[in-house]
Amino acid sequence: MSDMQAALARMAARSPILLPGASAAQRKQRADLLAAEVALKEQREKVAELRRGLPLDTPVETDYVFKEGPADLSFNAAEQMFETRLSALFAPGKDSLILIHFMFGVAAENPCPMCTMWADGYDAVAEHVSQHANLVLVAKAEIGKLRAFASARGWNRLRLLSAQDNSFNADFGMEDDFGQWPGVSVFRKGADGRVYHFYTCSAPIGPDYARGIDLFSPVWHLLDLLPEGRGDWFPSLRYG
């Protein structure tokens, strides 16, 4: 057994942390909570297993053309932008693609603050995710505007694409008469070289339910630890 495996085994054997002076009520409710937390963990793994079982049988018939720029966001002149096709977003040896749908419309001055909070997190973990899969962020906004915002935000790991000149957002349910929607899509390049759609989810996943992608931001989970919970708080683009 490796040192890491041994450490994980020790962690798995630990009981919930309670202070010596914890009341009987605290101990009872913490035990009930632990049972619920274990059940939630099992349910998350069951959902992930069901998702992995989705058939890869839906080819993407359009090889969408996006606008992109150099990795260095300080290069943002119009002549430095170029076109990139969906099929070209797969690096050699990486056949899966995670695509972030980012709410930033063509006419919008700024993107959605909620989507920005999510993207702050995506940028921070992009290097980790990229060990396993390709990761890109797509917005409807013009590529120069998207890159300028990303540069001001300090993002330097996310690959940014504009869908301004194609129907990609609408085709995947992330754009309608009301504007843009947030979400995540997963694509896979098959052995036949074709791109297949695997999975798409959005914040609204059913009537009166708009927290479908909360799992992708740790902010909500940290707030849910508090005695007062998350309340009706909404993120802002800037604080202070």
mmCIF file of C-alpha atoms in Angstrom:
data_model
loop_
_atom_site.group_PDB
_atom_site.id
_atom_site.type_symbol
_atom_site.label_atom_id
_atom_site.label_comp_id
_atom_site.label_asym_id
_atom_site.label_seq_id
_atom_site.Cartn_x
_atom_site.Cartn_y
_atom_site.Cartn_z
ATOM 1 C CA MET A 1 0.000 0.000 0.000
ATOM 2 C CA SER A 2 1.392 3.414 -0.966
ATOM 3 C CA ASP A 3 1.671 6.290 1.511
ATOM 4 C CA MET A 4 -1.251 8.002 -0.218
ATOM 5 C CA GLN A 5 -3.411 4.875 -0.065
ATOM 6 C CA ALA A 6 -2.569 4.449 3.617
ATOM 7 C CA ALA A 7 -3.479 8.071 4.320
ATOM 8 C CA LEU A 8 -6.807 7.664 2.515
ATOM 9 C CA ALA A 9 -7.532 4.508 4.510
ATOM 10 C CA ARG A 10 -6.888 6.354 7.768
ATOM 11 C CA MET A 11 -9.155 9.184 6.666
ATOM 12 C CA ALA A 12 -11.943 6.746 5.773
ATOM 13 C CA ALA A 13 -11.773 5.203 9.251
ATOM 14 C CA ARG A 14 -12.190 8.499 11.087
ATOM 15 C CA SER A 15 -15.399 9.436 12.889
ATOM 16 C CA PRO A 16 -17.072 12.847 12.588
ATOM 17 C CA ILE A 17 -15.176 15.471 14.562
ATOM 18 C CA LEU A 18 -16.997 16.442 17.756
ATOM 19 C CA LEU A 19 -15.626 18.532 20.614
ATOM 20 C CA PRO A 20 -15.455 16.755 24.007
ATOM 21 C CA GLY A 21 -18.187 18.991 25.396
ATOM 22 C CA ALA A 22 -20.668 18.349 22.564
ATOM 23 C CA SER A 23 -24.228 18.026 23.821
ATOM 24 C CA ALA A 24 -26.360 14.931 23.420
ATOM 25 C CA ALA A 25 -28.499 16.818 20.901
ATOM 26 C CA GLN A 26 -25.390 17.789 18.917
ATOM 27 C CA ARG A 27 -24.165 14.186 18.885
ATOM 28 C CA LYS A 28 -27.566 12.823 17.828
ATOM 29 C CA GLN A 29 -28.116 15.339 15.047
ATOM 30 C CA ARG A 30 -24.521 15.014 13.846
ATOM 31 C CA ALA A 31 -25.019 11.264 13.528
ATOM 32 C CA ASP A 32 -28.202 11.831 11.510
ATOM 33 C CA LEU A 33 -26.380 14.377 9.361
ATOM 34 C CA LEU A 34 -23.509 11.963 8.750
ATOM 35 C CA ALA A 35 -25.947 9.328 7.483
ATOM 36 C CA ALA A 36 -27.434 11.912 5.102
ATOM 37 C CA GLU A 37 -23.971 13.024 3.938
ATOM 38 C CA VAL A 38 -22.977 9.430 3.190
ATOM 39 C CA ALA A 39 -26.252 8.902 1.292
ATOM 40 C CA LEU A 40 -25.611 12.084 -0.710
ATOM 41 C CA LYS A 41 -22.099 10.904 -1.574
ATOM 42 C CA GLU A 42 -23.507 7.563 -2.753
ATOM 43 C CA GLN A 43 -26.182 9.330 -4.793
ATOM 44 C CA ARG A 44 -23.606 11.601 -6.452
ATOM 45 C CA GLU A 45 -21.589 8.553 -7.469
ATOM 46 C CA LYS A 46 -24.721 6.843 -8.783
ATOM 47 C CA VAL A 47 -25.578 9.922 -10.864
ATOM 48 C CA ALA A 48 -22.020 10.035 -12.238
ATOM 49 C CA GLU A 49 -22.273 6.354 -13.170
ATOM 50 C CA LEU A 50 -25.587 6.926 -14.952
ATOM 51 C CA ARG A 51 -24.055 9.850 -16.825
ATOM 52 C CA ARG A 52 -21.053 7.780 -17.907
ATOM 53 C CA GLY A 53 -23.472 5.222 -19.295
ATOM 54 C CA LEU A 54 -25.027 7.626 -21.790
ATOM 55 C CA PRO A 55 -24.623 6.280 -25.334
ATOM 56 C CA LEU A 56 -22.173 8.014 -27.642
ATOM 57 C CA ASP A 57 -24.431 7.828 -30.672
ATOM 58 C CA THR A 58 -25.308 11.461 -31.464
ATOM 59 C CA PRO A 59 -22.896 12.934 -34.002
ATOM 60 C CA VAL A 60 -22.589 16.713 -34.269
ATOM 61 C CA GLU A 61 -23.447 17.328 -37.893
ATOM 62 C CA THR A 62 -22.090 20.907 -38.026
ATOM 63 C CA ASP A 63 -18.401 21.565 -37.602
ATOM 64 C CA TYR A 64 -18.980 24.943 -35.953
ATOM 65 C CA VAL A 65 -16.518 27.747 -36.637
ATOM 66 C CA PHE A 66 -15.541 29.887 -33.631
ATOM 67 C CA LYS A 67 -13.371 32.966 -33.314
ATOM 68 C CA GLU A 68 -10.258 32.681 -31.150
ATOM 69 C CA GLY A 69 -7.073 34.603 -30.393
ATOM 70 C CA PRO A 70 -3.546 33.976 -29.101
ATOM 71 C CA ALA A 71 -3.132 32.378 -25.677
ATOM 72 C CA ASP A 72 -1.519 35.629 -24.486
ATOM 73 C CA LEU A 73 -4.510 37.908 -23.883
ATOM 74 C CA SER A 74 -2.377 41.030 -24.294
ATOM 75 C CA PHE A 75 -2.509 40.345 -28.039
ATOM 76 C CA ASN A 76 -6.032 41.468 -28.868
ATOM 77 C CA ALA A 77 -5.906 43.242 -32.217
ATOM 78 C CA ALA A 78 -8.568 42.248 -34.755
ATOM 79 C CA GLU A 79 -5.948 40.989 -37.209
ATOM 80 C CA GLN A 80 -4.581 38.616 -34.567
ATOM 81 C CA MET A 81 -7.873 36.735 -34.256
ATOM 82 C CA PHE A 82 -8.465 33.536 -36.207
ATOM 83 C CA GLU A 83 -11.063 30.853 -36.834
ATOM 84 C CA THR A 84 -11.157 27.507 -35.026
ATOM 85 C CA ARG A 85 -13.523 24.637 -35.780
ATOM 86 C CA LEU A 86 -15.181 22.420 -33.193
ATOM 87 C CA SER A 87 -13.323 19.406 -34.565
ATOM 88 C CA ALA A 88 -9.997 21.178 -33.944
ATOM 89 C CA LEU A 89 -10.589 21.594 -30.195
ATOM 90 C CA PHE A 90 -9.319 18.077 -29.460
ATOM 91 C CA ALA A 91 -5.602 17.874 -28.670
ATOM 92 C CA PRO A 92 -3.751 14.692 -29.683
ATOM 93 C CA GLY A 93 -4.450 11.945 -27.166
ATOM 94 C CA LYS A 94 -7.381 13.816 -25.591
ATOM 95 C CA ASP A 95 -10.663 12.734 -27.110
ATOM 96 C CA SER A 96 -13.017 14.408 -24.595
ATOM 97 C CA LEU A 97 -13.971 18.076 -24.538
ATOM 98 C CA ILE A 98 -15.627 20.040 -21.712
ATOM 99 C CA LEU A 99 -17.205 23.204 -23.059
ATOM 100 C CA ILE A 100 -18.415 25.972 -20.740
ATOM 101 C CA HIS A 101 -21.400 28.005 -21.981
ATOM 102 C CA PHE A 102 -20.739 31.527 -20.670
ATOM 103 C CA MET A 103 -23.514 34.139 -20.485
ATOM 104 C CA PHE A 104 -22.073 37.155 -22.297
ATOM 105 C CA GLY A 105 -24.258 38.472 -25.107
ATOM 106 C CA VAL A 106 -23.106 40.458 -28.118
ATOM 107 C CA ALA A 107 -24.725 43.676 -26.892
ATOM 108 C CA ALA A 108 -23.966 43.158 -23.186
ATOM 109 C CA GLU A 109 -21.506 45.503 -21.508
ATOM 110 C CA ASN A 110 -20.518 42.847 -18.966
ATOM 111 C CA PRO A 111 -21.139 39.095 -18.601
ATOM 112 C CA CYS A 112 -23.373 37.449 -16.027
ATOM 113 C CA PRO A 113 -21.849 37.819 -12.515
ATOM 114 C CA MET A 114 -22.902 34.260 -11.641
ATOM 115 C CA CYS A 115 -21.227 32.839 -14.758
ATOM 116 C CA THR A 116 -18.169 34.946 -13.952
ATOM 117 C CA MET A 117 -17.947 33.400 -10.478
ATOM 118 C CA TRP A 118 -18.103 29.943 -12.023
ATOM 119 C CA ALA A 119 -15.464 30.883 -14.608
ATOM 120 C CA ASP A 120 -13.150 32.255 -11.890
ATOM 121 C CA GLY A 121 -13.125 28.716 -10.532
ATOM 122 C CA TYR A 122 -12.728 27.074 -13.943
ATOM 123 C CA ASP A 123 -9.673 29.203 -14.673
ATOM 124 C CA ALA A 124 -8.109 28.195 -11.357
ATOM 125 C CA VAL A 125 -8.470 24.462 -12.015
ATOM 126 C CA ALA A 126 -7.998 24.462 -15.804
ATOM 127 C CA GLU A 127 -4.494 23.005 -15.632
ATOM 128 C CA HIS A 128 -5.735 20.101 -13.514
ATOM 129 C CA VAL A 129 -8.714 19.374 -15.759
ATOM 130 C CA SER A 130 -6.547 19.629 -18.855
ATOM 131 C CA GLN A 131 -4.549 16.603 -17.736
ATOM 132 C CA HIS A 132 -7.644 14.569 -18.623
ATOM 133 C CA ALA A 133 -9.675 16.504 -21.180
ATOM 134 C CA ASN A 134 -9.803 19.562 -23.385
ATOM 135 C CA LEU A 135 -11.452 22.558 -21.712
ATOM 136 C CA VAL A 136 -12.817 25.677 -23.429
ATOM 137 C CA LEU A 137 -15.175 28.550 -22.621
ATOM 138 C CA VAL A 138 -17.612 29.797 -25.285
ATOM 139 C CA ALA A 139 -19.532 33.073 -25.253
ATOM 140 C CA LYS A 140 -21.686 34.872 -27.813
ATOM 141 C CA ALA A 141 -19.782 38.112 -27.235
ATOM 142 C CA GLU A 142 -17.323 39.342 -29.842
ATOM 143 C CA ILE A 143 -13.943 37.702 -29.275
ATOM 144 C CA GLY A 144 -12.094 40.941 -28.527
ATOM 145 C CA LYS A 145 -14.641 41.944 -25.889
ATOM 146 C CA LEU A 146 -14.512 38.484 -24.303
ATOM 147 C CA ARG A 147 -10.704 38.497 -24.206
ATOM 148 C CA ALA A 148 -10.555 42.032 -22.773
ATOM 149 C CA PHE A 149 -12.867 41.037 -19.932
ATOM 150 C CA ALA A 150 -10.898 37.836 -19.287
ATOM 151 C CA SER A 151 -7.633 39.789 -19.194
ATOM 152 C CA ALA A 152 -9.042 42.298 -16.704
ATOM 153 C CA ARG A 153 -10.344 39.403 -14.624
ATOM 154 C CA GLY A 154 -6.931 37.758 -14.499
ATOM 155 C CA TRP A 155 -7.895 34.600 -16.368
ATOM 156 C CA ASN A 156 -4.843 33.135 -18.062
ATOM 157 C CA ARG A 157 -5.564 29.415 -18.269
ATOM 158 C CA LEU A 158 -8.949 29.203 -19.987
ATOM 159 C CA ARG A 159 -9.169 28.804 -23.740
ATOM 160 C CA LEU A 160 -11.693 31.393 -24.945
ATOM 161 C CA LEU A 161 -13.930 31.124 -28.007
ATOM 162 C CA SER A 162 -16.621 33.357 -29.497
ATOM 163 C CA ALA A 163 -19.770 31.924 -31.065
ATOM 164 C CA GLN A 164 -20.859 35.332 -32.363
ATOM 165 C CA ASP A 165 -20.991 34.233 -35.987
ATOM 166 C CA ASN A 166 -22.603 30.803 -35.637
ATOM 167 C CA SER A 167 -25.725 29.119 -34.260
ATOM 168 C CA PHE A 168 -23.907 26.973 -31.713
ATOM 169 C CA ASN A 169 -25.484 28.474 -28.571
ATOM 170 C CA ALA A 170 -29.006 28.271 -29.939
ATOM 171 C CA ASP A 171 -28.501 24.754 -31.317
ATOM 172 C CA PHE A 172 -27.462 23.484 -27.886
ATOM 173 C CA GLY A 173 -30.248 25.228 -25.968
ATOM 174 C CA MET A 174 -28.087 28.010 -24.540
ATOM 175 C CA GLU A 175 -29.689 30.887 -26.420
ATOM 176 C CA ASP A 176 -33.330 31.835 -26.970
ATOM 177 C CA ASP A 177 -35.520 34.933 -27.292
ATOM 178 C CA PHE A 178 -34.632 35.897 -23.718
ATOM 179 C CA GLY A 179 -30.873 35.815 -24.318
ATOM 180 C CA GLN A 180 -28.050 33.528 -23.238
ATOM 181 C CA TRP A 181 -28.091 30.675 -20.716
ATOM 182 C CA PRO A 182 -25.308 29.156 -18.600
ATOM 183 C CA GLY A 183 -24.334 25.530 -18.925
ATOM 184 C CA VAL A 184 -21.763 22.860 -19.630
ATOM 185 C CA SER A 185 -21.514 20.490 -22.587
ATOM 186 C CA VAL A 186 -19.299 17.461 -23.126
ATOM 187 C CA PHE A 187 -18.228 16.194 -26.534
ATOM 188 C CA ARG A 188 -16.193 13.182 -27.592
ATOM 189 C CA LYS A 189 -14.181 12.511 -30.721
ATOM 190 C CA GLY A 190 -14.937 8.993 -31.895
ATOM 191 C CA ALA A 191 -12.635 6.417 -33.459
ATOM 192 C CA ASP A 192 -14.204 7.383 -36.788
ATOM 193 C CA GLY A 193 -12.919 10.953 -36.369
ATOM 194 C CA ARG A 194 -16.403 12.411 -35.934
ATOM 195 C CA VAL A 195 -17.396 14.605 -32.991
ATOM 196 C CA TYR A 196 -20.228 13.251 -30.837
ATOM 197 C CA HIS A 197 -22.373 15.088 -28.326
ATOM 198 C CA PHE A 198 -22.266 13.310 -24.972
ATOM 199 C CA TYR A 199 -23.962 15.530 -22.387
ATOM 200 C CA THR A 200 -25.315 19.038 -21.814
ATOM 201 C CA CYS A 201 -26.724 20.569 -18.648
ATOM 202 C CA SER A 202 -27.861 24.066 -17.790
ATOM 203 C CA ALA A 203 -28.724 25.953 -14.611
ATOM 204 C CA PRO A 204 -32.455 25.459 -15.207
ATOM 205 C CA ILE A 205 -32.978 21.695 -15.343
ATOM 206 C CA GLY A 206 -36.719 21.615 -14.776
ATOM 207 C CA PRO A 207 -39.729 23.732 -13.836
ATOM 208 C CA ASP A 208 -38.947 25.943 -10.836
ATOM 209 C CA TYR A 209 -35.464 24.456 -10.514
ATOM 210 C CA ALA A 210 -32.535 26.705 -11.425
ATOM 211 C CA ARG A 211 -29.580 25.253 -9.519
ATOM 212 C CA GLY A 212 -28.572 22.568 -11.994
ATOM 213 C CA ILE A 213 -24.884 23.511 -12.193
ATOM 214 C CA ASP A 214 -24.257 24.638 -8.601
ATOM 215 C CA LEU A 215 -22.022 21.587 -8.228
ATOM 216 C CA PHE A 216 -19.464 23.263 -10.486
ATOM 217 C CA SER A 217 -18.670 26.105 -8.056
ATOM 218 C CA PRO A 218 -17.268 25.544 -4.554
ATOM 219 C CA VAL A 219 -18.637 28.908 -3.413
ATOM 220 C CA TRP A 220 -22.149 27.530 -2.923
ATOM 221 C CA HIS A 221 -20.905 24.523 -0.955
ATOM 222 C CA LEU A 222 -18.841 26.696 1.375
ATOM 223 C CA LEU A 223 -21.826 28.969 2.014
ATOM 224 C CA ASP A 224 -24.011 25.925 2.650
ATOM 225 C CA LEU A 225 -21.693 25.048 5.567
ATOM 226 C CA LEU A 226 -22.755 28.182 7.446
ATOM 227 C CA PRO A 227 -25.487 28.221 10.095
ATOM 228 C CA GLU A 228 -27.252 30.908 8.039
ATOM 229 C CA GLY A 229 -26.755 29.067 4.736
ATOM 230 C CA ARG A 230 -26.433 30.820 1.392
ATOM 231 C CA GLY A 231 -29.619 32.845 1.752
ATOM 232 C CA ASP A 232 -30.575 34.880 -1.302
ATOM 233 C CA TRP A 233 -27.000 36.106 -1.943
ATOM 234 C CA PHE A 234 -25.986 36.730 -5.554
ATOM 235 C CA PRO A 235 -22.369 37.254 -6.666
ATOM 236 C CA SER A 236 -21.088 40.562 -7.998
ATOM 237 C CA LEU A 237 -18.479 41.302 -10.615
ATOM 238 C CA ARG A 238 -16.591 43.495 -8.123
ATOM 239 C CA TYR A 239 -16.524 43.913 -4.368
ATOM 240 C CA GLY A 240 -15.510 46.856 -2.212
#
